[in-house]
């Protein structure tokens, strides 16, 4: 029985390492290049990287970009950022599964983060479409998007904390394991 658990945990470790490599590959070779078309030299380059945002911030974000950049941002939210959320969720859940094999409830935390990221993107797309149609951006959508954004970062922080605790517990187990002579 211990051999089966050991092999499953070893397989989970390999998955976690593999998904971590995919994560860094995705950031470097896909996410960064596909976000260049809407980046500016100054100011925020994505609404989703702030902890929250206001109507003024959203308006300034859209006003500072031309139509082509805004369409690129729309495509980025719909495709590349959505895939990124899936990629980081695979990485986080595999590490949590490795560190806490019997605590599957912890896996729901990064999944909540992914769903919140997708929901935030959807609200941003609604605000962007409104802006592109020359209509005023609804403060209700800004509040909703900002709230989802804050929730995403809180859940993301909890995910990091769970993984950090897992690393500490794993190191403690390794360092306190009796040595065979």
PDB file of C-alpha atoms in Angstrom:
ATOM      1  CA  UNK A   1       0.000   0.000   0.000  1.00  0.00           C
ATOM      2  CA  UNK A   2       2.834   2.419   0.864  1.00  0.00           C
ATOM      3  CA  UNK A   3       4.413   1.701  -2.532  1.00  0.00           C
ATOM      4  CA  UNK A   4       1.194   2.655  -4.346  1.00  0.00           C
ATOM      5  CA  UNK A   5       0.875   5.902  -2.379  1.00  0.00           C
ATOM      6  CA  UNK A   6       4.570   6.670  -2.975  1.00  0.00           C
ATOM      7  CA  UNK A   7       4.243   6.061  -6.735  1.00  0.00           C
ATOM      8  CA  UNK A   8       1.083   8.184  -6.965  1.00  0.00           C
ATOM      9  CA  UNK A   9       2.783  11.012  -5.070  1.00  0.00           C
ATOM     10  CA  UNK A  10       5.857  10.701  -7.292  1.00  0.00           C
ATOM     11  CA  UNK A  11       3.625  10.879 -10.388  1.00  0.00           C
ATOM     12  CA  UNK A  12       1.875  13.937  -8.940  1.00  0.00           C
ATOM     13  CA  UNK A  13       5.275  15.577  -8.351  1.00  0.00           C
ATOM     14  CA  UNK A  14       6.229  14.975 -11.995  1.00  0.00           C
ATOM     15  CA  UNK A  15       2.903  16.481 -13.089  1.00  0.00           C
ATOM     16  CA  UNK A  16       3.454  19.515 -10.864  1.00  0.00           C
ATOM     17  CA  UNK A  17       6.951  20.057 -12.262  1.00  0.00           C
ATOM     18  CA  UNK A  18       5.651  19.575 -15.818  1.00  0.00           C
ATOM     19  CA  UNK A  19       2.794  22.036 -15.369  1.00  0.00           C
ATOM     20  CA  UNK A  20       5.206  24.522 -13.796  1.00  0.00           C
ATOM     21  CA  UNK A  21       7.402  24.302 -16.894  1.00  0.00           C
ATOM     22  CA  UNK A  22       4.315  24.750 -19.102  1.00  0.00           C
ATOM     23  CA  UNK A  23       3.343  27.781 -16.984  1.00  0.00           C
ATOM     24  CA  UNK A  24       6.709  29.491 -17.502  1.00  0.00           C
ATOM     25  CA  UNK A  25       6.777  28.515 -21.179  1.00  0.00           C
ATOM     26  CA  UNK A  26       3.282  29.957 -21.638  1.00  0.00           C
ATOM     27  CA  UNK A  27       4.156  33.257 -19.925  1.00  0.00           C
ATOM     28  CA  UNK A  28       7.377  33.652 -21.910  1.00  0.00           C
ATOM     29  CA  UNK A  29       6.396  32.491 -25.389  1.00  0.00           C
ATOM     30  CA  UNK A  30       2.646  33.077 -25.582  1.00  0.00           C
ATOM     31  CA  UNK A  31       1.228  35.443 -22.955  1.00  0.00           C
ATOM     32  CA  UNK A  32       3.931  38.117 -23.182  1.00  0.00           C
ATOM     33  CA  UNK A  33       4.088  38.283 -26.993  1.00  0.00           C
ATOM     34  CA  UNK A  34       0.293  38.304 -27.416  1.00  0.00           C
ATOM     35  CA  UNK A  35      -0.081  41.124 -24.894  1.00  0.00           C
ATOM     36  CA  UNK A  36       2.420  43.417 -26.633  1.00  0.00           C
ATOM     37  CA  UNK A  37      -0.195  44.774 -29.031  1.00  0.00           C
ATOM     38  CA  UNK A  38      -2.046  46.688 -26.279  1.00  0.00           C
ATOM     39  CA  UNK A  39       0.840  47.547 -23.937  1.00  0.00           C
ATOM     40  CA  UNK A  40       1.853  51.123 -23.272  1.00  0.00           C
ATOM     41  CA  UNK A  41       5.169  52.471 -22.009  1.00  0.00           C
ATOM     42  CA  UNK A  42       3.483  53.988 -18.951  1.00  0.00           C
ATOM     43  CA  UNK A  43       0.425  53.096 -16.908  1.00  0.00           C
ATOM     44  CA  UNK A  44      -1.350  49.810 -16.270  1.00  0.00           C
ATOM     45  CA  UNK A  45      -1.259  47.278 -19.080  1.00  0.00           C
ATOM     46  CA  UNK A  46      -4.129  45.180 -17.779  1.00  0.00           C
ATOM     47  CA  UNK A  47      -7.053  45.892 -15.492  1.00  0.00           C
ATOM     48  CA  UNK A  48      -6.761  42.405 -14.017  1.00  0.00           C
ATOM     49  CA  UNK A  49      -3.359  42.929 -12.436  1.00  0.00           C
ATOM     50  CA  UNK A  50      -4.585  45.599 -10.011  1.00  0.00           C
ATOM     51  CA  UNK A  51      -6.303  44.592  -6.756  1.00  0.00           C
ATOM     52  CA  UNK A  52      -9.368  46.652  -7.647  1.00  0.00           C
ATOM     53  CA  UNK A  53     -10.285  49.436 -10.017  1.00  0.00           C
ATOM     54  CA  UNK A  54     -12.574  52.430 -10.328  1.00  0.00           C
ATOM     55  CA  UNK A  55     -14.635  53.855 -13.168  1.00  0.00           C
ATOM     56  CA  UNK A  56     -11.949  56.489 -13.703  1.00  0.00           C
ATOM     57  CA  UNK A  57      -9.227  53.827 -13.944  1.00  0.00           C
ATOM     58  CA  UNK A  58     -11.240  51.808 -16.479  1.00  0.00           C
ATOM     59  CA  UNK A  59     -12.039  54.910 -18.511  1.00  0.00           C
ATOM     60  CA  UNK A  60      -8.367  55.988 -18.510  1.00  0.00           C
ATOM     61  CA  UNK A  61      -7.261  52.471 -19.441  1.00  0.00           C
ATOM     62  CA  UNK A  62      -9.550  52.455 -22.494  1.00  0.00           C
ATOM     63  CA  UNK A  63      -8.972  56.136 -23.406  1.00  0.00           C
ATOM     64  CA  UNK A  64      -5.199  55.665 -23.541  1.00  0.00           C
ATOM     65  CA  UNK A  65      -5.459  52.996 -26.260  1.00  0.00           C
ATOM     66  CA  UNK A  66      -6.518  53.187 -29.876  1.00  0.00           C
ATOM     67  CA  UNK A  67      -9.200  51.015 -31.488  1.00  0.00           C
ATOM     68  CA  UNK A  68      -6.680  48.434 -32.704  1.00  0.00           C
ATOM     69  CA  UNK A  69      -5.141  48.074 -29.235  1.00  0.00           C
ATOM     70  CA  UNK A  70      -8.569  47.693 -27.646  1.00  0.00           C
ATOM     71  CA  UNK A  71      -9.557  44.979 -30.115  1.00  0.00           C
ATOM     72  CA  UNK A  72      -6.277  43.240 -29.370  1.00  0.00           C
ATOM     73  CA  UNK A  73      -7.022  43.494 -25.633  1.00  0.00           C
ATOM     74  CA  UNK A  74     -10.448  41.978 -26.264  1.00  0.00           C
ATOM     75  CA  UNK A  75      -8.903  39.033 -28.110  1.00  0.00           C
ATOM     76  CA  UNK A  76      -6.302  38.669 -25.364  1.00  0.00           C
ATOM     77  CA  UNK A  77      -9.007  38.441 -22.667  1.00  0.00           C
ATOM     78  CA  UNK A  78     -11.094  35.976 -24.654  1.00  0.00           C
ATOM     79  CA  UNK A  79      -8.300  33.625 -25.674  1.00  0.00           C
ATOM     80  CA  UNK A  80      -4.829  34.011 -24.184  1.00  0.00           C
ATOM     81  CA  UNK A  81      -5.731  35.146 -20.670  1.00  0.00           C
ATOM     82  CA  UNK A  82      -8.460  32.500 -20.429  1.00  0.00           C
ATOM     83  CA  UNK A  83      -5.954  29.785 -21.364  1.00  0.00           C
ATOM     84  CA  UNK A  84      -3.472  31.269 -18.887  1.00  0.00           C
ATOM     85  CA  UNK A  85      -6.011  30.887 -16.068  1.00  0.00           C
ATOM     86  CA  UNK A  86      -6.402  27.220 -17.004  1.00  0.00           C
ATOM     87  CA  UNK A  87      -2.618  26.718 -17.129  1.00  0.00           C
ATOM     88  CA  UNK A  88      -1.957  28.295 -13.721  1.00  0.00           C
ATOM     89  CA  UNK A  89      -4.846  26.303 -12.240  1.00  0.00           C
ATOM     90  CA  UNK A  90      -3.296  23.051 -13.474  1.00  0.00           C
ATOM     91  CA  UNK A  91       0.017  24.071 -11.935  1.00  0.00           C
ATOM     92  CA  UNK A  92      -1.436  25.153  -8.574  1.00  0.00           C
ATOM     93  CA  UNK A  93      -3.764  22.165  -8.212  1.00  0.00           C
ATOM     94  CA  UNK A  94      -0.990  19.703  -9.042  1.00  0.00           C
ATOM     95  CA  UNK A  95       1.295  21.242  -6.389  1.00  0.00           C
ATOM     96  CA  UNK A  96      -1.519  21.220  -3.831  1.00  0.00           C
ATOM     97  CA  UNK A  97      -2.313  17.595  -4.717  1.00  0.00           C
ATOM     98  CA  UNK A  98       1.374  16.741  -4.214  1.00  0.00           C
ATOM     99  CA  UNK A  99       1.712  18.503  -0.870  1.00  0.00           C
ATOM    100  CA  UNK A 100      -1.711  17.536   0.527  1.00  0.00           C
ATOM    101  CA  UNK A 101      -2.716  14.170  -0.983  1.00  0.00           C
ATOM    102  CA  UNK A 102      -5.636  13.695   1.420  1.00  0.00           C
ATOM    103  CA  UNK A 103      -6.902  17.278   1.415  1.00  0.00           C
ATOM    104  CA  UNK A 104      -8.662  17.438  -1.961  1.00  0.00           C
ATOM    105  CA  UNK A 105     -10.871  20.282  -0.703  1.00  0.00           C
ATOM    106  CA  UNK A 106      -7.843  22.573  -1.062  1.00  0.00           C
ATOM    107  CA  UNK A 107      -8.006  21.977  -4.836  1.00  0.00           C
ATOM    108  CA  UNK A 108     -11.178  24.071  -4.992  1.00  0.00           C
ATOM    109  CA  UNK A 109      -9.257  27.244  -4.061  1.00  0.00           C
ATOM    110  CA  UNK A 110      -7.228  27.609  -7.305  1.00  0.00           C
ATOM    111  CA  UNK A 111     -10.277  26.471  -9.292  1.00  0.00           C
ATOM    112  CA  UNK A 112     -12.256  29.336  -7.714  1.00  0.00           C
ATOM    113  CA  UNK A 113      -9.422  31.661  -8.747  1.00  0.00           C
ATOM    114  CA  UNK A 114      -9.681  30.472 -12.368  1.00  0.00           C
ATOM    115  CA  UNK A 115     -13.462  30.903 -12.431  1.00  0.00           C
ATOM    116  CA  UNK A 116     -13.114  34.387 -10.919  1.00  0.00           C
ATOM    117  CA  UNK A 117     -10.475  35.262 -13.545  1.00  0.00           C
ATOM    118  CA  UNK A 118     -12.812  34.131 -16.338  1.00  0.00           C
ATOM    119  CA  UNK A 119     -15.748  36.040 -14.806  1.00  0.00           C
ATOM    120  CA  UNK A 120     -13.635  39.176 -14.490  1.00  0.00           C
ATOM    121  CA  UNK A 121     -12.580  38.869 -18.142  1.00  0.00           C
ATOM    122  CA  UNK A 122     -16.232  38.557 -19.145  1.00  0.00           C
ATOM    123  CA  UNK A 123     -17.159  41.739 -17.244  1.00  0.00           C
ATOM    124  CA  UNK A 124     -14.161  43.566 -18.741  1.00  0.00           C
ATOM    125  CA  UNK A 125     -15.300  42.503 -22.208  1.00  0.00           C
ATOM    126  CA  UNK A 126     -18.772  43.933 -21.512  1.00  0.00           C
ATOM    127  CA  UNK A 127     -17.216  47.225 -20.375  1.00  0.00           C
ATOM    128  CA  UNK A 128     -14.939  47.266 -23.428  1.00  0.00           C
ATOM    129  CA  UNK A 129     -17.815  46.597 -25.818  1.00  0.00           C
ATOM    130  CA  UNK A 130     -19.788  49.397 -24.176  1.00  0.00           C
ATOM    131  CA  UNK A 131     -16.828  51.738 -24.559  1.00  0.00           C
ATOM    132  CA  UNK A 132     -16.281  50.763 -28.212  1.00  0.00           C
ATOM    133  CA  UNK A 133     -19.972  51.480 -28.909  1.00  0.00           C
ATOM    134  CA  UNK A 134     -19.414  55.022 -27.569  1.00  0.00           C
ATOM    135  CA  UNK A 135     -21.718  54.412 -24.624  1.00  0.00           C
ATOM    136  CA  UNK A 136     -20.889  55.367 -21.038  1.00  0.00           C
ATOM    137  CA  UNK A 137     -19.403  52.526 -19.004  1.00  0.00           C
ATOM    138  CA  UNK A 138     -21.778  51.429 -16.264  1.00  0.00           C
ATOM    139  CA  UNK A 139     -20.454  51.968 -12.751  1.00  0.00           C
ATOM    140  CA  UNK A 140     -22.302  48.779 -11.762  1.00  0.00           C
ATOM    141  CA  UNK A 141     -20.157  46.767 -14.177  1.00  0.00           C
ATOM    142  CA  UNK A 142     -17.014  48.470 -12.888  1.00  0.00           C
ATOM    143  CA  UNK A 143     -17.980  47.613  -9.297  1.00  0.00           C
ATOM    144  CA  UNK A 144     -18.804  44.034 -10.294  1.00  0.00           C
ATOM    145  CA  UNK A 145     -15.532  43.625 -12.221  1.00  0.00           C
ATOM    146  CA  UNK A 146     -13.532  45.222  -9.422  1.00  0.00           C
ATOM    147  CA  UNK A 147     -15.198  43.005  -6.811  1.00  0.00           C
ATOM    148  CA  UNK A 148     -14.513  39.870  -8.828  1.00  0.00           C
ATOM    149  CA  UNK A 149     -10.940  41.085  -9.350  1.00  0.00           C
ATOM    150  CA  UNK A 150     -10.425  41.569  -5.595  1.00  0.00           C
ATOM    151  CA  UNK A 151     -11.927  38.137  -4.903  1.00  0.00           C
ATOM    152  CA  UNK A 152      -9.569  36.617  -7.503  1.00  0.00           C
ATOM    153  CA  UNK A 153      -6.522  38.133  -5.791  1.00  0.00           C
ATOM    154  CA  UNK A 154      -7.699  37.062  -2.314  1.00  0.00           C
ATOM    155  CA  UNK A 155      -8.256  33.486  -3.495  1.00  0.00           C
ATOM    156  CA  UNK A 156      -4.942  33.599  -5.333  1.00  0.00           C
ATOM    157  CA  UNK A 157      -3.207  34.707  -2.119  1.00  0.00           C
ATOM    158  CA  UNK A 158      -4.844  31.833  -0.243  1.00  0.00           C
ATOM    159  CA  UNK A 159      -3.571  29.481  -2.956  1.00  0.00           C
ATOM    160  CA  UNK A 160      -0.023  30.805  -2.517  1.00  0.00           C
ATOM    161  CA  UNK A 161      -0.354  30.410   1.252  1.00  0.00           C
ATOM    162  CA  UNK A 162      -1.542  26.787   0.930  1.00  0.00           C
ATOM    163  CA  UNK A 163       1.399  25.979  -1.351  1.00  0.00           C
ATOM    164  CA  UNK A 164       3.855  27.746   0.974  1.00  0.00           C
ATOM    165  CA  UNK A 165       2.507  25.748   3.938  1.00  0.00           C
ATOM    166  CA  UNK A 166       2.848  22.597   1.832  1.00  0.00           C
ATOM    167  CA  UNK A 167       6.492  23.430   1.050  1.00  0.00           C
ATOM    168  CA  UNK A 168       7.218  24.088   4.741  1.00  0.00           C
ATOM    169  CA  UNK A 169       5.543  20.843   5.825  1.00  0.00           C
ATOM    170  CA  UNK A 170       7.376  18.841   3.132  1.00  0.00           C
ATOM    171  CA  UNK A 171      10.731  20.361   4.142  1.00  0.00           C
ATOM    172  CA  UNK A 172       9.980  19.660   7.805  1.00  0.00           C
ATOM    173  CA  UNK A 173       9.196  16.035   6.966  1.00  0.00           C
ATOM    174  CA  UNK A 174      12.387  15.654   4.926  1.00  0.00           C
ATOM    175  CA  UNK A 175      14.599  17.359   7.505  1.00  0.00           C
ATOM    176  CA  UNK A 176      13.216  15.437  10.494  1.00  0.00           C
ATOM    177  CA  UNK A 177      13.205  12.023   8.769  1.00  0.00           C
ATOM    178  CA  UNK A 178      15.539   9.600  10.561  1.00  0.00           C
ATOM    179  CA  UNK A 179      18.686   8.951   8.545  1.00  0.00           C
ATOM    180  CA  UNK A 180      19.655   5.375   7.726  1.00  0.00           C
ATOM    181  CA  UNK A 181      23.313   4.487   8.196  1.00  0.00           C
TER     182      UNK A 181
END
